[in-house]
Amino acid sequence: MTEIQYVAPSTLDEAISAYAAASGAARIMAGGTDLLVQMRSGMVKPGLIVDIKKVAELNAIEQTPEGGFRIGAAVPGAVLEEHPTFGKVWPGVLEGLNLIGSTQVQGRASAGGNLCNGSPAADSVPALVAAGAIANIKGPNGTRELPVEKVPAGPGKTNLAPGEILVSFTFPARPKGSSDAYLRMIPRTEMDIAVVGCGVSLTMEGDTCTAARVSLGAVAPTVLLVEDAAKALIGSKLDDAALEKAAAACSAACNPINDKRGTIAYRTKVAGVLLKRTTAIAADRAKGG
Amino acid sequence: MSDMTNKWIGTSTVRPDGVDKVVGRAQYAADATMPGMIWGKVLRSPHPHAVIRSIDTSKAEALPGVKSVVTAKDIVDFSVGTPVPLGIQDMRWMCRNVMAREKALFHGHPVAAVAAMSADIAAKACELIEVDYEVLPWAIEIEDAIAPDAPILHDFIKFEGKPSNIAGTLEHKLGDIEAGFEQADVIVERSFDTRPVHQGYIEPHACLVSVAADGKTTIWSSSQGQFMVRAMTAFLTGIPQSDIRAIPAEIGGGFGGKTIIYLEPVAAMLSKKAGRPVKMVMTREEVMRATGPTSGAKSTVKIGAKKDGTIVSAQATHYLQAGAFPGSPIRGACGCCFAPYDIPNVYTLGYDVVSNRSKVAAYRAPGSPIGAFAVESTMDELAEQLGIDPLELRLKNAAKQGTKAAHGPVYPVMGYAETVKAALAHDHYKAPLGKFQGRGVASGYWFNAGGESSAQVNITEDGNVVVTTGHPDIGGSRASIANITAELLGIDYRRVSVLIGDTATIGYSNLTGGSRVLFASAMVVTQSTEKVIETLKGLAAKIWGIPADAVTWSDGAARPAGDNAGKFEPLTLEELAAKANMTGGPIGAGTQLNTTGAEGGFATHICDVEVDVDLGIVRVIRYTSFQDVGKAVHPAYVEGQMQGGAVQGIGWALNEEYIYNKDGKVDNPGFLDYRMPVCSDVPMLDNVIIEVPNPLHPQGVRGVGEVPLVPPLAAIRNAVYNALGIRFNSLPMSPPRVLEKLDAMKQAAE
């Protein structure tokens, strides 16, 4: 019979040593909403589960001295939802995270788990990338930072080194007139996986877009930062021509596959449609609408 | 019947199963346990089509903790040449479906099974079984299975003298269609295809089976018929029916998919060999790979009409997938598709096509939604070409009392035209539509059914009532039976407990299916209750010293009548029950019947959709069902049936499909990617219950449960046409397909 060890350390260092010592046979568990499903289906058979929910840094929600946020990698969506200000500053990040699964799953699922699961269709990741969030990582050799878009390496793979654990996300302070949004295309209305996901974060001065980041999910092996789309938006009044150009940049950035969830042609086209719709929502929010 | 004096019939009383289900106390099959119980697991074929050269189970048997291993050798072999029918199933195919014999015929086909001390050990042992396969080319879709060079699944099946995957045909003929088409001013002929869809019951198949040392066998399982479970298990294991007690668990959905068994005979043989009770529970993946969906189909329909809308001739050809073994519901497709209409010349022809996918099982009105999709879509186009409102066209051609239907009957009193009239008169049909919104209509028919039922009605010593029937309750039969019994006895419905007996405690009752259960069980319960009332009147007569025919029964009490009226105080059910042992003994009566007189049911649906034309997403925004139910004994349950059918139709029309990969394996065997609708996908579904009582039934009941799934596919498709001007003759209308057609239309316009 399969023997599975389980540890739930209370400090980050203990978690890192347990994880590193298992040299590849271990899996980190935050909410477990992906891991347990994968174990049940036989996709993964870990020898050790390192449960990180008892580690304080991974569960903290803090404001940084610079005026941004630091969010523990294991903070569940439902907890972040209750935070008095995070969702006002980053409504797109919150809506991306809170599209994952059902209400019950929301009590467990975290942005850190969603990122480290490595799915190209992860709902919270495009909004994190658009937000310019930084992943704070700690391992046996110390700490390092990576932009969120540099964390995924391909379906089910990350650029974390052996023994490294994602600890938290840092969100920058926001200038006035900034907001974000996330939209996904699913055939159903909920309880589904993105066929295409789009995150847009932008800053508006009057009617002019002065800063923007655009990200797409489920259209390539990893979530994409689409700089050409952002360029098309920056400096524009988000007029039809700018939106068409940004949408075309999104479609051009797509490198999807045909699979049970959608076709190449469909995903490529829908990426542009979602860019326009997501941008409109983010701009409306940025203008205080 | 639809009598205003009814107190309980026609009211939505509290469900007797409600509290248990809400608090989690209801016992489903997977909840059953026994001391000493061990776990069974099935090894399934990794190939869609392969000869099984040999199976070596020695390593699995040697694994510590393994108690027994079963292969096809342990299941009774029925020779392919001699039919052994049981209901709609045939034991020749059943014995090969529960355990592959000569060949594995689909990916997921059971090849062997293991019982062990834990499910993990059983799964590990399955991996140790060595099967030598000779992999064969396979055919999954109809066009591949009927192609001239198609791989043949069963070499003993011949069509037109040659080995074929066409396992049979069925035809209905009325008049002369060629002569009919000659009279037509307008003829519309179109081809359609629909995909196989799963019933999607929440509860996976599960059972616990104990074969004792003396051969006495007990089966706890979730099914639509404990007597079906007993009979099939007896056939497939050789255990006599008298040694098998099949106990029905509470059922977590069936929709027809549990009118067949998969696990029980396997668990029985594992238990017999191991000497311990064996529990088996399918995973969702196993349910999706190896249990029956309904057929996918290819249909061609041709309808001819005169300028005034009179339909003069109609023809339909339906090819239905049967899965790995013969037995697709061609009778439903061919028999029901033109049934709503009075057409003098009709010809329908169905082909039963086997292919390398799991064997189909019944699914609400088997075959009828497939036929209706093709016919009702063609009707929409015919209405457009004639310039006649689609409901008016249906009303003009509506079948009525005395109409001769192509599938046989001359219709008795029936309410199809009433459903169309109600739809025409409804606000929904006149409501304004916005941009990218459209409205469609369609009608549908189901045969309904009678058949064998048994009931026992017993009066308790404190004057309450226990009713036992033999049908698993999948659609409200317990609540409805409580209403009927309370009505007849003139007592509060809460004084009636309705139970489902097992095969040892109630007489033979055919399975829950065909929309037959309330029709049939109400008949046997009514007769039993009437016998009880006669007994009660006799007791009162004895106590009063007057003739029995001088006693009447009303409002829960015997009352002196005629010359004796008012001479004695009424004797209530409680009082008579209390005196029963002094006046003649226990009070109760049973009835067993092969019921007849079930009459068909009709429905007409109106559907509004809105299309997101940039994403290709179709959303149903308003839906109203009009159905002749005969008599709604428990209206909330009737509405639940109507809404449930509409939702299943929405899934079938818009998103549900099996996606096979290049290796002939289902790539979406779960609810994440096999996209049934979720609650937020559908609007509140409105219902108009129409009651044209069945004169051959004591309460006027017709079947209710199946018709609701017949019209939705075409109603939704016709609504999408109305919204976009695009006719989808192929399902599902999923976002990539809709967007592709929209883009093609835009390009054609440019």
PDB file of N, CA, C and O in Angstrom, chain A residues 1-2 40-41 45 184-193 195 259-263 265-266 269-270 273-274 277, chain B residues 118 120-121 612 614-617 619 655 659 667-668 671-678 680-681 735-736 739 743 746:
ATOM      1  N   MET A   1       0.838  -1.201   0.000  1.00  0.00           N
ATOM      2  CA  MET A   1       0.000   0.000   0.000  1.00  0.00           C
ATOM      3  C   MET A   1       0.874   1.252   0.000  1.00  0.00           C
ATOM      4  O   MET A   1       1.973   1.256   0.510  1.00  0.00           O
ATOM      5  N   THR A   2       0.335   2.349  -0.567  1.00  0.00           N
ATOM      6  CA  THR A   2       1.101   3.588  -0.647  1.00  0.00           C
ATOM      7  C   THR A   2       1.175   4.240   0.728  1.00  0.00           C
ATOM      8  O   THR A   2       0.155   4.452   1.369  1.00  0.00           O
ATOM      9  N   ARG A  40      -6.079  11.845  -5.876  1.00  0.00           N
ATOM     10  CA  ARG A  40      -7.216  10.942  -6.001  1.00  0.00           C
ATOM     11  C   ARG A  40      -7.285  10.330  -7.394  1.00  0.00           C
ATOM     12  O   ARG A  40      -7.652   9.168  -7.562  1.00  0.00           O
ATOM     13  N   SER A  41      -6.935  11.132  -8.399  1.00  0.00           N
ATOM     14  CA  SER A  41      -7.008  10.607  -9.774  1.00  0.00           C
ATOM     15  C   SER A  41      -5.760   9.807 -10.133  1.00  0.00           C
ATOM     16  O   SER A  41      -5.669   9.275 -11.229  1.00  0.00           O
ATOM     17  N   LYS A  45       1.697  10.971  -6.853  1.00  0.00           N
ATOM     18  CA  LYS A  45       1.760  10.066  -5.702  1.00  0.00           C
ATOM     19  C   LYS A  45       2.880  10.535  -4.785  1.00  0.00           C
ATOM     20  O   LYS A  45       3.972   9.953  -4.772  1.00  0.00           O
ATOM     21  N   ARG A 184     -12.910  35.864 -17.770  1.00  0.00           N
ATOM     22  CA  ARG A 184     -12.560  34.599 -18.419  1.00  0.00           C
ATOM     23  C   ARG A 184     -13.735  34.160 -19.279  1.00  0.00           C
ATOM     24  O   ARG A 184     -14.883  34.535 -19.028  1.00  0.00           O
ATOM     25  N   MET A 185     -13.429  33.379 -20.305  1.00  0.00           N
ATOM     26  CA  MET A 185     -14.485  32.763 -21.087  1.00  0.00           C
ATOM     27  C   MET A 185     -14.624  31.323 -20.622  1.00  0.00           C
ATOM     28  O   MET A 185     -13.643  30.558 -20.628  1.00  0.00           O
ATOM     29  N   ILE A 186     -15.841  30.967 -20.192  1.00  0.00           N
ATOM     30  CA  ILE A 186     -16.162  29.569 -19.891  1.00  0.00           C
ATOM     31  C   ILE A 186     -17.508  29.275 -20.541  1.00  0.00           C
ATOM     32  O   ILE A 186     -18.336  30.174 -20.663  1.00  0.00           O
ATOM     33  N   PRO A 187     -17.722  28.039 -20.988  1.00  0.00           N
ATOM     34  CA  PRO A 187     -19.024  27.726 -21.600  1.00  0.00           C
ATOM     35  C   PRO A 187     -20.161  27.814 -20.596  1.00  0.00           C
ATOM     36  O   PRO A 187     -21.267  28.167 -20.937  1.00  0.00           O
ATOM     37  N   ARG A 188     -19.884  27.461 -19.344  1.00  0.00           N
ATOM     38  CA  ARG A 188     -20.904  27.588 -18.312  1.00  0.00           C
ATOM     39  C   ARG A 188     -20.795  28.968 -17.676  1.00  0.00           C
ATOM     40  O   ARG A 188     -19.996  29.791 -18.094  1.00  0.00           O
ATOM     41  N   THR A 189     -21.560  29.195 -16.615  1.00  0.00           N
ATOM     42  CA  THR A 189     -21.481  30.471 -15.923  1.00  0.00           C
ATOM     43  C   THR A 189     -20.630  30.388 -14.659  1.00  0.00           C
ATOM     44  O   THR A 189     -20.288  31.413 -14.079  1.00  0.00           O
ATOM     45  N   GLU A 190     -20.334  29.197 -14.187  1.00  0.00           N
ATOM     46  CA  GLU A 190     -19.466  29.041 -13.025  1.00  0.00           C
ATOM     47  C   GLU A 190     -19.003  27.586 -12.989  1.00  0.00           C
ATOM     48  O   GLU A 190     -19.400  26.790 -13.812  1.00  0.00           O
ATOM     49  N   MET A 191     -18.158  27.249 -12.003  1.00  0.00           N
ATOM     50  CA  MET A 191     -17.691  25.875 -11.830  1.00  0.00           C
ATOM     51  C   MET A 191     -17.065  25.344 -13.121  1.00  0.00           C
ATOM     52  O   MET A 191     -17.426  24.290 -13.619  1.00  0.00           O
ATOM     53  N   ASP A 192     -16.126  26.110 -13.656  1.00  0.00           N
ATOM     54  CA  ASP A 192     -15.561  25.719 -14.934  1.00  0.00           C
ATOM     55  C   ASP A 192     -14.114  26.206 -14.986  1.00  0.00           C
ATOM     56  O   ASP A 192     -13.667  26.925 -14.089  1.00  0.00           O
ATOM     57  N   ILE A 193     -13.404  25.809 -16.022  1.00  0.00           N
ATOM     58  CA  ILE A 193     -12.010  26.223 -16.190  1.00  0.00           C
ATOM     59  C   ILE A 193     -11.915  27.139 -17.397  1.00  0.00           C
ATOM     60  O   ILE A 193     -12.535  26.871 -18.432  1.00  0.00           O
ATOM     61  N   VAL A 195     -11.343  28.909 -20.697  1.00  0.00           N
ATOM     62  CA  VAL A 195     -10.919  28.589 -22.059  1.00  0.00           C
ATOM     63  C   VAL A 195      -9.944  29.676 -22.510  1.00  0.00           C
ATOM     64  O   VAL A 195      -8.963  29.411 -23.203  1.00  0.00           O
ATOM     65  N   ASP A 259      -7.899  21.564 -27.701  1.00  0.00           N
ATOM     66  CA  ASP A 259      -8.143  20.513 -26.718  1.00  0.00           C
ATOM     67  C   ASP A 259      -9.613  20.469 -26.384  1.00  0.00           C
ATOM     68  O   ASP A 259     -10.428  21.130 -27.045  1.00  0.00           O
ATOM     69  N   LYS A 260      -9.930  19.668 -25.375  1.00  0.00           N
ATOM     70  CA  LYS A 260     -11.337  19.462 -25.044  1.00  0.00           C
ATOM     71  C   LYS A 260     -12.013  20.759 -24.593  1.00  0.00           C
ATOM     72  O   LYS A 260     -13.221  20.829 -24.547  1.00  0.00           O
ATOM     73  N   ARG A 261     -11.228  21.763 -24.263  1.00  0.00           N
ATOM     74  CA  ARG A 261     -11.842  23.001 -23.768  1.00  0.00           C
ATOM     75  C   ARG A 261     -11.987  24.070 -24.839  1.00  0.00           C
ATOM     76  O   ARG A 261     -12.677  25.062 -24.627  1.00  0.00           O
ATOM     77  N   GLY A 262     -11.305  23.943 -25.950  1.00  0.00           N
ATOM     78  CA  GLY A 262     -11.448  24.968 -26.977  1.00  0.00           C
ATOM     79  C   GLY A 262     -10.492  24.718 -28.128  1.00  0.00           C
ATOM     80  O   GLY A 262      -9.531  23.955 -28.009  1.00  0.00           O
ATOM     81  N   THR A 263     -10.778  25.402 -29.238  1.00  0.00           N
ATOM     82  CA  THR A 263      -9.927  25.243 -30.421  1.00  0.00           C
ATOM     83  C   THR A 263      -8.935  26.394 -30.488  1.00  0.00           C
ATOM     84  O   THR A 263      -9.100  27.423 -29.830  1.00  0.00           O
ATOM     85  N   ALA A 265      -8.460  28.356 -33.086  1.00  0.00           N
ATOM     86  CA  ALA A 265      -9.125  29.504 -33.712  1.00  0.00           C
ATOM     87  C   ALA A 265     -10.009  30.237 -32.703  1.00  0.00           C
ATOM     88  O   ALA A 265     -10.013  31.470 -32.631  1.00  0.00           O
ATOM     89  N   TYR A 266     -10.720  29.439 -31.919  1.00  0.00           N
ATOM     90  CA  TYR A 266     -11.637  30.052 -30.949  1.00  0.00           C
ATOM     91  C   TYR A 266     -10.869  30.840 -29.904  1.00  0.00           C
ATOM     92  O   TYR A 266     -11.177  31.995 -29.605  1.00  0.00           O
ATOM     93  N   LYS A 269      -9.305  34.133 -31.212  1.00  0.00           N
ATOM     94  CA  LYS A 269     -10.268  35.201 -31.429  1.00  0.00           C
ATOM     95  C   LYS A 269     -10.772  35.757 -30.089  1.00  0.00           C
ATOM     96  O   LYS A 269     -10.889  36.965 -29.892  1.00  0.00           O
ATOM     97  N   VAL A 270     -11.081  34.852 -29.176  1.00  0.00           N
ATOM     98  CA  VAL A 270     -11.689  35.257 -27.900  1.00  0.00           C
ATOM     99  C   VAL A 270     -10.707  36.073 -27.050  1.00  0.00           C
ATOM    100  O   VAL A 270     -11.105  36.958 -26.307  1.00  0.00           O
ATOM    101  N   VAL A 273     -11.387  39.577 -27.885  1.00  0.00           N
ATOM    102  CA  VAL A 273     -12.703  40.011 -27.375  1.00  0.00           C
ATOM    103  C   VAL A 273     -12.607  40.302 -25.874  1.00  0.00           C
ATOM    104  O   VAL A 273     -13.087  41.329 -25.382  1.00  0.00           O
ATOM    105  N   LEU A 274     -11.933  39.399 -25.155  1.00  0.00           N
ATOM    106  CA  LEU A 274     -11.838  39.586 -23.700  1.00  0.00           C
ATOM    107  C   LEU A 274     -10.992  40.799 -23.352  1.00  0.00           C
ATOM    108  O   LEU A 274     -11.265  41.487 -22.373  1.00  0.00           O
ATOM    109  N   ARG A 277     -13.236  43.796 -23.433  1.00  0.00           N
ATOM    110  CA  ARG A 277     -14.216  43.818 -22.336  1.00  0.00           C
ATOM    111  C   ARG A 277     -13.538  44.046 -20.988  1.00  0.00           C
ATOM    112  O   ARG A 277     -14.053  44.768 -20.140  1.00  0.00           O
TER     113      ARG A 277
ATOM    114  N   SER B 118      -8.704  -3.867   1.240  1.00  0.00           N
ATOM    115  CA  SER B 118      -8.944  -2.431   1.090  1.00  0.00           C
ATOM    116  C   SER B 118      -9.075  -2.123  -0.390  1.00  0.00           C
ATOM    117  O   SER B 118      -8.631  -2.904  -1.246  1.00  0.00           O
ATOM    118  N   ASP B 120      -7.456   0.157  -1.890  1.00  0.00           N
ATOM    119  CA  ASP B 120      -6.102   0.372  -2.407  1.00  0.00           C
ATOM    120  C   ASP B 120      -5.456  -0.942  -2.846  1.00  0.00           C
ATOM    121  O   ASP B 120      -4.816  -1.004  -3.904  1.00  0.00           O
ATOM    122  N   ILE B 121      -5.599  -1.971  -2.020  1.00  0.00           N
ATOM    123  CA  ILE B 121      -5.012  -3.268  -2.379  1.00  0.00           C
ATOM    124  C   ILE B 121      -5.691  -3.818  -3.629  1.00  0.00           C
ATOM    125  O   ILE B 121      -5.025  -4.344  -4.532  1.00  0.00           O
ATOM    126  N   ASP B 612     -24.295  35.699 -27.136  1.00  0.00           N
ATOM    127  CA  ASP B 612     -23.130  36.588 -27.077  1.00  0.00           C
ATOM    128  C   ASP B 612     -22.380  36.347 -28.374  1.00  0.00           C
ATOM    129  O   ASP B 612     -21.674  35.347 -28.535  1.00  0.00           O
ATOM    130  N   ASP B 614     -19.910  37.709 -29.825  1.00  0.00           N
ATOM    131  CA  ASP B 614     -18.447  37.790 -29.872  1.00  0.00           C
ATOM    132  C   ASP B 614     -17.796  36.532 -29.300  1.00  0.00           C
ATOM    133  O   ASP B 614     -16.666  36.207 -29.636  1.00  0.00           O
ATOM    134  N   LEU B 615     -18.501  35.871 -28.392  1.00  0.00           N
ATOM    135  CA  LEU B 615     -17.938  34.673 -27.759  1.00  0.00           C
ATOM    136  C   LEU B 615     -18.639  33.395 -28.212  1.00  0.00           C
ATOM    137  O   LEU B 615     -18.191  32.290 -27.896  1.00  0.00           O
ATOM    138  N   GLY B 616     -19.755  33.527 -28.906  1.00  0.00           N
ATOM    139  CA  GLY B 616     -20.487  32.345 -29.363  1.00  0.00           C
ATOM    140  C   GLY B 616     -21.257  31.626 -28.271  1.00  0.00           C
ATOM    141  O   GLY B 616     -21.619  30.459 -28.421  1.00  0.00           O
ATOM    142  N   ILE B 617     -21.520  32.316 -27.183  1.00  0.00           N
ATOM    143  CA  ILE B 617     -22.220  31.666 -26.068  1.00  0.00           C
ATOM    144  C   ILE B 617     -23.726  31.869 -26.205  1.00  0.00           C
ATOM    145  O   ILE B 617     -24.194  33.000 -26.354  1.00  0.00           O
ATOM    146  N   ARG B 619     -27.224  31.617 -24.298  1.00  0.00           N
ATOM    147  CA  ARG B 619     -27.830  31.501 -22.973  1.00  0.00           C
ATOM    148  C   ARG B 619     -29.340  31.418 -23.129  1.00  0.00           C
ATOM    149  O   ARG B 619     -29.925  32.211 -23.876  1.00  0.00           O
ATOM    150  N   ASN B 655     -23.999  22.127 -24.722  1.00  0.00           N
ATOM    151  CA  ASN B 655     -22.606  21.876 -24.349  1.00  0.00           C
ATOM    152  C   ASN B 655     -22.190  20.430 -24.180  1.00  0.00           C
ATOM    153  O   ASN B 655     -21.006  20.133 -24.265  1.00  0.00           O
ATOM    154  N   ILE B 659     -15.753  13.701 -25.647  1.00  0.00           N
ATOM    155  CA  ILE B 659     -14.647  14.017 -26.537  1.00  0.00           C
ATOM    156  C   ILE B 659     -13.683  12.835 -26.495  1.00  0.00           C
ATOM    157  O   ILE B 659     -13.121  12.514 -25.445  1.00  0.00           O
ATOM    158  N   ASP B 667     -11.851  11.676 -23.361  1.00  0.00           N
ATOM    159  CA  ASP B 667     -10.892  12.635 -22.821  1.00  0.00           C
ATOM    160  C   ASP B 667     -11.519  13.550 -21.763  1.00  0.00           C
ATOM    161  O   ASP B 667     -10.830  14.353 -21.152  1.00  0.00           O
ATOM    162  N   ASN B 668     -12.807  13.442 -21.582  1.00  0.00           N
ATOM    163  CA  ASN B 668     -13.467  14.334 -20.609  1.00  0.00           C
ATOM    164  C   ASN B 668     -14.397  13.539 -19.681  1.00  0.00           C
ATOM    165  O   ASN B 668     -15.588  13.808 -19.597  1.00  0.00           O
ATOM    166  N   PHE B 671     -17.278  15.775 -14.542  1.00  0.00           N
ATOM    167  CA  PHE B 671     -18.215  16.892 -14.672  1.00  0.00           C
ATOM    168  C   PHE B 671     -17.526  18.224 -14.966  1.00  0.00           C
ATOM    169  O   PHE B 671     -18.190  19.196 -15.282  1.00  0.00           O
ATOM    170  N   LEU B 672     -16.186  18.286 -14.845  1.00  0.00           N
ATOM    171  CA  LEU B 672     -15.517  19.540 -15.180  1.00  0.00           C
ATOM    172  C   LEU B 672     -15.575  19.791 -16.680  1.00  0.00           C
ATOM    173  O   LEU B 672     -15.933  20.881 -17.126  1.00  0.00           O
ATOM    174  N   ASP B 673     -15.230  18.780 -17.449  1.00  0.00           N
ATOM    175  CA  ASP B 673     -15.135  18.979 -18.892  1.00  0.00           C
ATOM    176  C   ASP B 673     -16.262  18.320 -19.678  1.00  0.00           C
ATOM    177  O   ASP B 673     -16.376  18.531 -20.877  1.00  0.00           O
ATOM    178  N   TYR B 674     -17.070  17.497 -19.018  1.00  0.00           N
ATOM    179  CA  TYR B 674     -18.323  17.053 -19.634  1.00  0.00           C
ATOM    180  C   TYR B 674     -19.353  18.042 -19.091  1.00  0.00           C
ATOM    181  O   TYR B 674     -19.792  17.937 -17.958  1.00  0.00           O
ATOM    182  N   ARG B 675     -19.688  19.035 -19.913  1.00  0.00           N
ATOM    183  CA  ARG B 675     -20.309  20.228 -19.351  1.00  0.00           C
ATOM    184  C   ARG B 675     -21.826  20.171 -19.277  1.00  0.00           C
ATOM    185  O   ARG B 675     -22.531  20.704 -20.133  1.00  0.00           O
ATOM    186  N   MET B 676     -22.312  19.554 -18.200  1.00  0.00           N
ATOM    187  CA  MET B 676     -23.739  19.676 -17.892  1.00  0.00           C
ATOM    188  C   MET B 676     -23.974  21.080 -17.345  1.00  0.00           C
ATOM    189  O   MET B 676     -23.085  21.680 -16.771  1.00  0.00           O
ATOM    190  N   PRO B 677     -25.190  21.591 -17.518  1.00  0.00           N
ATOM    191  CA  PRO B 677     -25.448  22.935 -16.998  1.00  0.00           C
ATOM    192  C   PRO B 677     -25.356  22.960 -15.472  1.00  0.00           C
ATOM    193  O   PRO B 677     -25.679  21.975 -14.807  1.00  0.00           O
ATOM    194  N   VAL B 678     -24.904  24.083 -14.937  1.00  0.00           N
ATOM    195  CA  VAL B 678     -25.009  24.312 -13.501  1.00  0.00           C
ATOM    196  C   VAL B 678     -26.187  25.257 -13.275  1.00  0.00           C
ATOM    197  O   VAL B 678     -26.751  25.802 -14.219  1.00  0.00           O
ATOM    198  N   SER B 680     -26.627  28.222 -12.241  1.00  0.00           N
ATOM    199  CA  SER B 680     -26.595  29.606 -12.729  1.00  0.00           C
ATOM    200  C   SER B 680     -26.656  29.694 -14.253  1.00  0.00           C
ATOM    201  O   SER B 680     -26.755  30.788 -14.798  1.00  0.00           O
ATOM    202  N   ASP B 681     -26.603  28.575 -14.944  1.00  0.00           N
ATOM    203  CA  ASP B 681     -26.703  28.593 -16.413  1.00  0.00           C
ATOM    204  C   ASP B 681     -28.136  28.714 -16.914  1.00  0.00           C
ATOM    205  O   ASP B 681     -28.349  28.926 -18.101  1.00  0.00           O
ATOM    206  N   PRO B 735     -19.852  27.032 -27.752  1.00  0.00           N
ATOM    207  CA  PRO B 735     -19.310  28.332 -28.182  1.00  0.00           C
ATOM    208  C   PRO B 735     -18.381  28.259 -29.396  1.00  0.00           C
ATOM    209  O   PRO B 735     -18.561  29.063 -30.323  1.00  0.00           O
ATOM    210  N   PRO B 736     -17.418  27.332 -29.476  1.00  0.00           N
ATOM    211  CA  PRO B 736     -16.566  27.345 -30.671  1.00  0.00           C
ATOM    212  C   PRO B 736     -17.351  27.094 -31.963  1.00  0.00           C
ATOM    213  O   PRO B 736     -17.076  27.711 -32.987  1.00  0.00           O
ATOM    214  N   LEU B 739     -19.426  30.305 -32.764  1.00  0.00           N
ATOM    215  CA  LEU B 739     -18.584  31.399 -33.256  1.00  0.00           C
ATOM    216  C   LEU B 739     -18.095  31.104 -34.675  1.00  0.00           C
ATOM    217  O   LEU B 739     -18.029  32.002 -35.517  1.00  0.00           O
ATOM    218  N   ASP B 743     -18.794  33.552 -37.765  1.00  0.00           N
ATOM    219  CA  ASP B 743     -17.705  34.099 -38.585  1.00  0.00           C
ATOM    220  C   ASP B 743     -17.924  33.767 -40.056  1.00  0.00           C
ATOM    221  O   ASP B 743     -17.714  34.611 -40.921  1.00  0.00           O
ATOM    222  N   LYS B 746     -20.522  36.063 -41.382  1.00  0.00           N
ATOM    223  CA  LYS B 746     -19.990  37.422 -41.586  1.00  0.00           C
ATOM    224  C   LYS B 746     -19.144  37.477 -42.851  1.00  0.00           C
ATOM    225  O   LYS B 746     -19.253  38.410 -43.647  1.00  0.00           O
TER     226      LYS B 746
END
